[in-house]
Each structure stands twice: as structure tokens, then as C-alpha cells.
PDB file of C-alpha atoms in Angstrom:
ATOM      1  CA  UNK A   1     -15.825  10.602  -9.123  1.00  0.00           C
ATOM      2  CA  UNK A   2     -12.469   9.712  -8.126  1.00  0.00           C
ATOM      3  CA  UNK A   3     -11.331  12.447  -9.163  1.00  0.00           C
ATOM      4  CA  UNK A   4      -7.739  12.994  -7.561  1.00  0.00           C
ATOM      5  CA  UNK A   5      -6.993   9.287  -8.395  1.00  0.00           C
ATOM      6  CA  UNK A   6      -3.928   9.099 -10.931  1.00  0.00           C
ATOM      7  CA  UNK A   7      -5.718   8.259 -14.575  1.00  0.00           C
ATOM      8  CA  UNK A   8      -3.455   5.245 -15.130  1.00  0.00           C
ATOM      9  CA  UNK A   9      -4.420   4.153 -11.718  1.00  0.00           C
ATOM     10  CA  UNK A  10      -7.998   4.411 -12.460  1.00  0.00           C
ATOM     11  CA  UNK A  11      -7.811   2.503 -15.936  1.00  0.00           C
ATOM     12  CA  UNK A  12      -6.209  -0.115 -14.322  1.00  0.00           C
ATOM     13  CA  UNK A  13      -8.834  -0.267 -11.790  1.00  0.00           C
ATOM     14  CA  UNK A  14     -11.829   0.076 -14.351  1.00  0.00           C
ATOM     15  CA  UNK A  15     -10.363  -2.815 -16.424  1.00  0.00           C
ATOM     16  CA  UNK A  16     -10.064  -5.022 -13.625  1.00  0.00           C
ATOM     17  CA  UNK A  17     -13.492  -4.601 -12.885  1.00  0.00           C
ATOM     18  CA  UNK A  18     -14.672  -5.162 -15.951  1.00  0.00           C
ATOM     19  CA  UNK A  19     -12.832  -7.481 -18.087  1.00  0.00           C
ATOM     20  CA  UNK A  20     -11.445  -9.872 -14.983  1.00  0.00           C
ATOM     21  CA  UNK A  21     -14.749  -8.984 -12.251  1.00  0.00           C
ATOM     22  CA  UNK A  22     -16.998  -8.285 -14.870  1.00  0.00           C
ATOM     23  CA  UNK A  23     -18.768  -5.733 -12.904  1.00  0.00           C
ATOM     24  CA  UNK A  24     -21.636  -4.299 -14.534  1.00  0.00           C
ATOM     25  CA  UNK A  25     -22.293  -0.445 -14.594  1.00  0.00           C
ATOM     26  CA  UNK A  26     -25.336   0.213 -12.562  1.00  0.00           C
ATOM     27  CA  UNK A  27     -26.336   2.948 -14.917  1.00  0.00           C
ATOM     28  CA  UNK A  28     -26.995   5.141 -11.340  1.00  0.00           C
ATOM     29  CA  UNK A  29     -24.625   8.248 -10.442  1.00  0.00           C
ATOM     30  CA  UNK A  30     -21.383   6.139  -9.545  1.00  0.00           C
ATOM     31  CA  UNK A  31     -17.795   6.897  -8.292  1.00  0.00           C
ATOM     32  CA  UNK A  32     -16.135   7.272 -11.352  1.00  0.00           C
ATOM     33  CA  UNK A  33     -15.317   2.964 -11.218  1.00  0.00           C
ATOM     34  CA  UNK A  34     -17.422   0.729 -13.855  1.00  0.00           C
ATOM     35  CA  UNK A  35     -20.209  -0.552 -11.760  1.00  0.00           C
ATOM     36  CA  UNK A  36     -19.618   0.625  -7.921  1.00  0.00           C
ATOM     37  CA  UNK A  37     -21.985   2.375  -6.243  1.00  0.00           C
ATOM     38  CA  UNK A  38     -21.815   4.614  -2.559  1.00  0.00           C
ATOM     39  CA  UNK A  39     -24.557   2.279  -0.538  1.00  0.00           C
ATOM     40  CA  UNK A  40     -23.581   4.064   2.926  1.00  0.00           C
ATOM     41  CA  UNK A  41     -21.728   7.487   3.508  1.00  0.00           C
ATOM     42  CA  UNK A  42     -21.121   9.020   7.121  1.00  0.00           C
ATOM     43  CA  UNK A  43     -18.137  11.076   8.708  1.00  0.00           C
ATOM     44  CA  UNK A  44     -15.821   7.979   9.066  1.00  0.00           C
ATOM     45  CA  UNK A  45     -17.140   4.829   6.649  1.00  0.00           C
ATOM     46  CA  UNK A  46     -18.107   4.617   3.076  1.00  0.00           C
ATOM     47  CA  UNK A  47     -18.946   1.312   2.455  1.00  0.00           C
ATOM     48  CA  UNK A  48     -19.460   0.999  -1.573  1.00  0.00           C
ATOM     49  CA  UNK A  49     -21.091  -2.106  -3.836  1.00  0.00           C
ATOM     50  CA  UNK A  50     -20.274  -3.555  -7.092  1.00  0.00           C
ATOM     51  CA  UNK A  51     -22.158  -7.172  -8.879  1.00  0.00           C
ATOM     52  CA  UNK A  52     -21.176  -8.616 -11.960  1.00  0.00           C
ATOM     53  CA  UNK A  53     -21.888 -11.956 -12.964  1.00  0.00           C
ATOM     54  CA  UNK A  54     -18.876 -13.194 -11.405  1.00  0.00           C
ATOM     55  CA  UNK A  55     -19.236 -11.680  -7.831  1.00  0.00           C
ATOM     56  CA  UNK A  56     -20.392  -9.409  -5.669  1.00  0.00           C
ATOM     57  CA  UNK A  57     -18.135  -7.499  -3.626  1.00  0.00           C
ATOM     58  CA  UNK A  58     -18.504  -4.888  -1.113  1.00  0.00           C
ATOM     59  CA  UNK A  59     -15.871  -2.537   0.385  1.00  0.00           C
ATOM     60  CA  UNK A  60     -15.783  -0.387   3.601  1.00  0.00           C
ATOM     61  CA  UNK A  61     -13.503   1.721   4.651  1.00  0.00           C
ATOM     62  CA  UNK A  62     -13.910   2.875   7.870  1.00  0.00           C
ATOM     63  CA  UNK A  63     -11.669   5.335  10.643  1.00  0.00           C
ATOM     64  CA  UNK A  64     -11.047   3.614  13.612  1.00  0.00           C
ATOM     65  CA  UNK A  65      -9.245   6.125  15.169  1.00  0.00           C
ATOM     66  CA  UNK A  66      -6.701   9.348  14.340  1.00  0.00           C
ATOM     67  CA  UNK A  67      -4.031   7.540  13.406  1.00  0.00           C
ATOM     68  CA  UNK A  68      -6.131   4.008  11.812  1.00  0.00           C
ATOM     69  CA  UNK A  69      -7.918   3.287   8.991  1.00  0.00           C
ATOM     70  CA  UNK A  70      -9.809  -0.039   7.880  1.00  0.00           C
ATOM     71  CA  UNK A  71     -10.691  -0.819   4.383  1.00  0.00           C
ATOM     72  CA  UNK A  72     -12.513  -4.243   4.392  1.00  0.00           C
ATOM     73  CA  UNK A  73     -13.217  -6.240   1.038  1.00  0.00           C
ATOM     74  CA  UNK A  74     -16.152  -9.091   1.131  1.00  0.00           C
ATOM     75  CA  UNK A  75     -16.423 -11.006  -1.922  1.00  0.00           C
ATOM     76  CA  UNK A  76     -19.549 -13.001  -2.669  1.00  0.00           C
ATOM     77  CA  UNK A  77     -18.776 -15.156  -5.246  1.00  0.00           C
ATOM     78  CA  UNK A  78     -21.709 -16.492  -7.900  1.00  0.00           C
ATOM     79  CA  UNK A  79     -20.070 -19.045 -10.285  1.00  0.00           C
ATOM     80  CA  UNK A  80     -17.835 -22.293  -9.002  1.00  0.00           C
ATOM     81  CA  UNK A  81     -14.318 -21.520  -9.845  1.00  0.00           C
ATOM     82  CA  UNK A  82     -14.492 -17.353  -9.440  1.00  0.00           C
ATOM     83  CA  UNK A  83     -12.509 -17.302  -6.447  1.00  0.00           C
ATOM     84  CA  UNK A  84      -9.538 -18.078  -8.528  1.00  0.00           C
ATOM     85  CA  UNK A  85      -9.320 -14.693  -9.883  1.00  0.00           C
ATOM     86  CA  UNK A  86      -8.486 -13.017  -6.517  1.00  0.00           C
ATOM     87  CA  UNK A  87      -5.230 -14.754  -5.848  1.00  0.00           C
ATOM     88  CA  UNK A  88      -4.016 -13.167  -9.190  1.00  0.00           C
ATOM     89  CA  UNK A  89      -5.767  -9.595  -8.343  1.00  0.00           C
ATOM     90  CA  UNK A  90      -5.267  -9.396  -4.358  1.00  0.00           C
ATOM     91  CA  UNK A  91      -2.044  -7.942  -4.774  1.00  0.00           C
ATOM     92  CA  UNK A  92      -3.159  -5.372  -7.187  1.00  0.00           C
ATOM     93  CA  UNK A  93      -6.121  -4.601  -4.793  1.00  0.00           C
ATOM     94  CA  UNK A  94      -4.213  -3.925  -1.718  1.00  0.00           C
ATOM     95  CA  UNK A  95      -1.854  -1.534  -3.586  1.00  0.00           C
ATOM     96  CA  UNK A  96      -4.476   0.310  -4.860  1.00  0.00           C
ATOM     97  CA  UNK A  97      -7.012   0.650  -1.713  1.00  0.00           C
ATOM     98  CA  UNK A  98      -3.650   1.915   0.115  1.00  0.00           C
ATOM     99  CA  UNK A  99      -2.881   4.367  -2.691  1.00  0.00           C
ATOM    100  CA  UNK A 100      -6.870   5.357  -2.837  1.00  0.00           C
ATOM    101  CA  UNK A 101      -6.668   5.885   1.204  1.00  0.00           C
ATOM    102  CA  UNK A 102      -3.371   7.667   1.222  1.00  0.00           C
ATOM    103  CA  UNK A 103      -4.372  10.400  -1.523  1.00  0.00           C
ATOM    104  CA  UNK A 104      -7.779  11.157  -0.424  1.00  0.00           C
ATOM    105  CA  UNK A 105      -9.708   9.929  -3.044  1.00  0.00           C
ATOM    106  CA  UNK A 106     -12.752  12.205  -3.784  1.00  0.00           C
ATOM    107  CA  UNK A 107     -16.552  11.473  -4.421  1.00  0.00           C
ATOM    108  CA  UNK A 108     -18.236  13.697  -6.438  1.00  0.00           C
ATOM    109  CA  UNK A 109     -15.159  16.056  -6.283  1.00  0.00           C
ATOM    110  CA  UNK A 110     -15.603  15.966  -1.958  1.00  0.00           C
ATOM    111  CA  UNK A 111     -13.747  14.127  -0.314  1.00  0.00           C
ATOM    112  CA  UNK A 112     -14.190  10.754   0.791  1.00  0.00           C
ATOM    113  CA  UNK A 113     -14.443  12.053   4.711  1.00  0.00           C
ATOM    114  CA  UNK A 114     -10.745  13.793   4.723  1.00  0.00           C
ATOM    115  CA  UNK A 115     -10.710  12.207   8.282  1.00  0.00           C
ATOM    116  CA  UNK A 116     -10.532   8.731   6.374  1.00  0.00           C
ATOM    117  CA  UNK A 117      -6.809   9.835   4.874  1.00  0.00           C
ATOM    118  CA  UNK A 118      -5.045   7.349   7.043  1.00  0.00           C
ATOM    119  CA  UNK A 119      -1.666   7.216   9.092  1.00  0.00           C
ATOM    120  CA  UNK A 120      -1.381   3.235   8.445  1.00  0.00           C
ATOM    121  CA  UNK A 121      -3.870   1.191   6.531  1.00  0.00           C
ATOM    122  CA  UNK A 122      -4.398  -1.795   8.801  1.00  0.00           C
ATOM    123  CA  UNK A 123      -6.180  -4.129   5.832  1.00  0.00           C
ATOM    124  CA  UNK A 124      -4.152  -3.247   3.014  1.00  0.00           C
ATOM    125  CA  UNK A 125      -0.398  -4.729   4.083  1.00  0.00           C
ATOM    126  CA  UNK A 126       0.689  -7.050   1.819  1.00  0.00           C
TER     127      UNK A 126
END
């Protein structure tokens, strides 16, 4: 659960994912987003997986070093014409992944590898 997240932040984020991604909710213990589960989990990446009919997208945020952070997005799209949807929601990502990395977001009220917190977010610059 995301649980440090603000709650407006978090709505946002779960109605992007399922009204514009249409990401489906695995029905498994999640993250506190519709549909994303943890797939990997170590002391400096989390790499995390949502599917929808749209898309498939996987995230990973990794610590490169003490002062860097990554925090990758690969979209697989599934329909002809899906990719249009991320030049509308790109912005919206990249402000929240830097807000997520910045506050610590928690899993399962731990946090997310505290060593993740980043100094700069290398991905996420707009």
C-alpha cells in the first residue's frame, strides 16, 4: 500500500489507470494502485507490473548510486492507436513517479527500500 502517498495523489493515479490504461486489478495482494503488482523487490529496485487491455506496462525503479535514482517506464502496447494516450498522460506520469520517489512511498506500510528516496530523479525530468 502506498500508504504515505497524498490521497488526491493516489485517486488521480488509480483513475488514470483505470479509466484512461484500463488496468485490470489482479485480484492478488497489490500496492494500493488498481491492477499493479511487486514482480521483483531487492535493496535498491522494485520493478512493478500492470496489463489492461490497452497495455502492459512495467516500471523499475532502481538506485544507481547515493545521490541517483532511476525509475524506468516500458509500455507494451496491445491495440493500434493506444500509444496516443501517453502523450496526454506522460506529463502526469513524470510528476507523479518524482513525487512517489521523493516521499518514500511505502509497500505494505515498509518502505519501498528507504535507500531508493532519491537526491535527483534522472528519468522523471520533464
Amino acid at each position: 500500500m502506498l500508504s504515505s502517498a497524498s490521497p488526491a495523489v493516489m485517486a488521480l493515479v488509480a483513475f488514470v489507470h483505470t479509466r484512461v490504461a484500463g488496468f485490470r486489478d489482479s485480484g492478488a495482494d497489490g500496492i494500493g494502485m488498481p491492477g499493479w503488482q511487486i514482480v521483483a523487490m531487492e535493496d535498491d529496485v522494485v520493478m512493478l507490473e500492470a496489463s489492461g487491455s490497452l497495455l502492459r506496462a512495467v516500471i523499475v525503479a532502481r538506485r544507481n548510486s547515493p545521490t541517483r535514482s532511476t525509475f524506468t517506464t516500458f509500455l507494451f502496447y496491445r491495440r493500434k492507436g493506444a500509444a496516443w494516450m501517453w502523450w496526454f498522460v506522460r506529463p502526469l506520469h513524470q510528476r507523479v513517479a518524482r513525487y512517489l520517489l521523493e516521499n518514500g512511498a511505502a509497500v505494505d506500510g515498509e518502505a519501498v527500500s528507504r535507500s531508493l528516496r532519491p537526491a535527483t530523479c534522472s528519468t522523471c525530468s520533464t
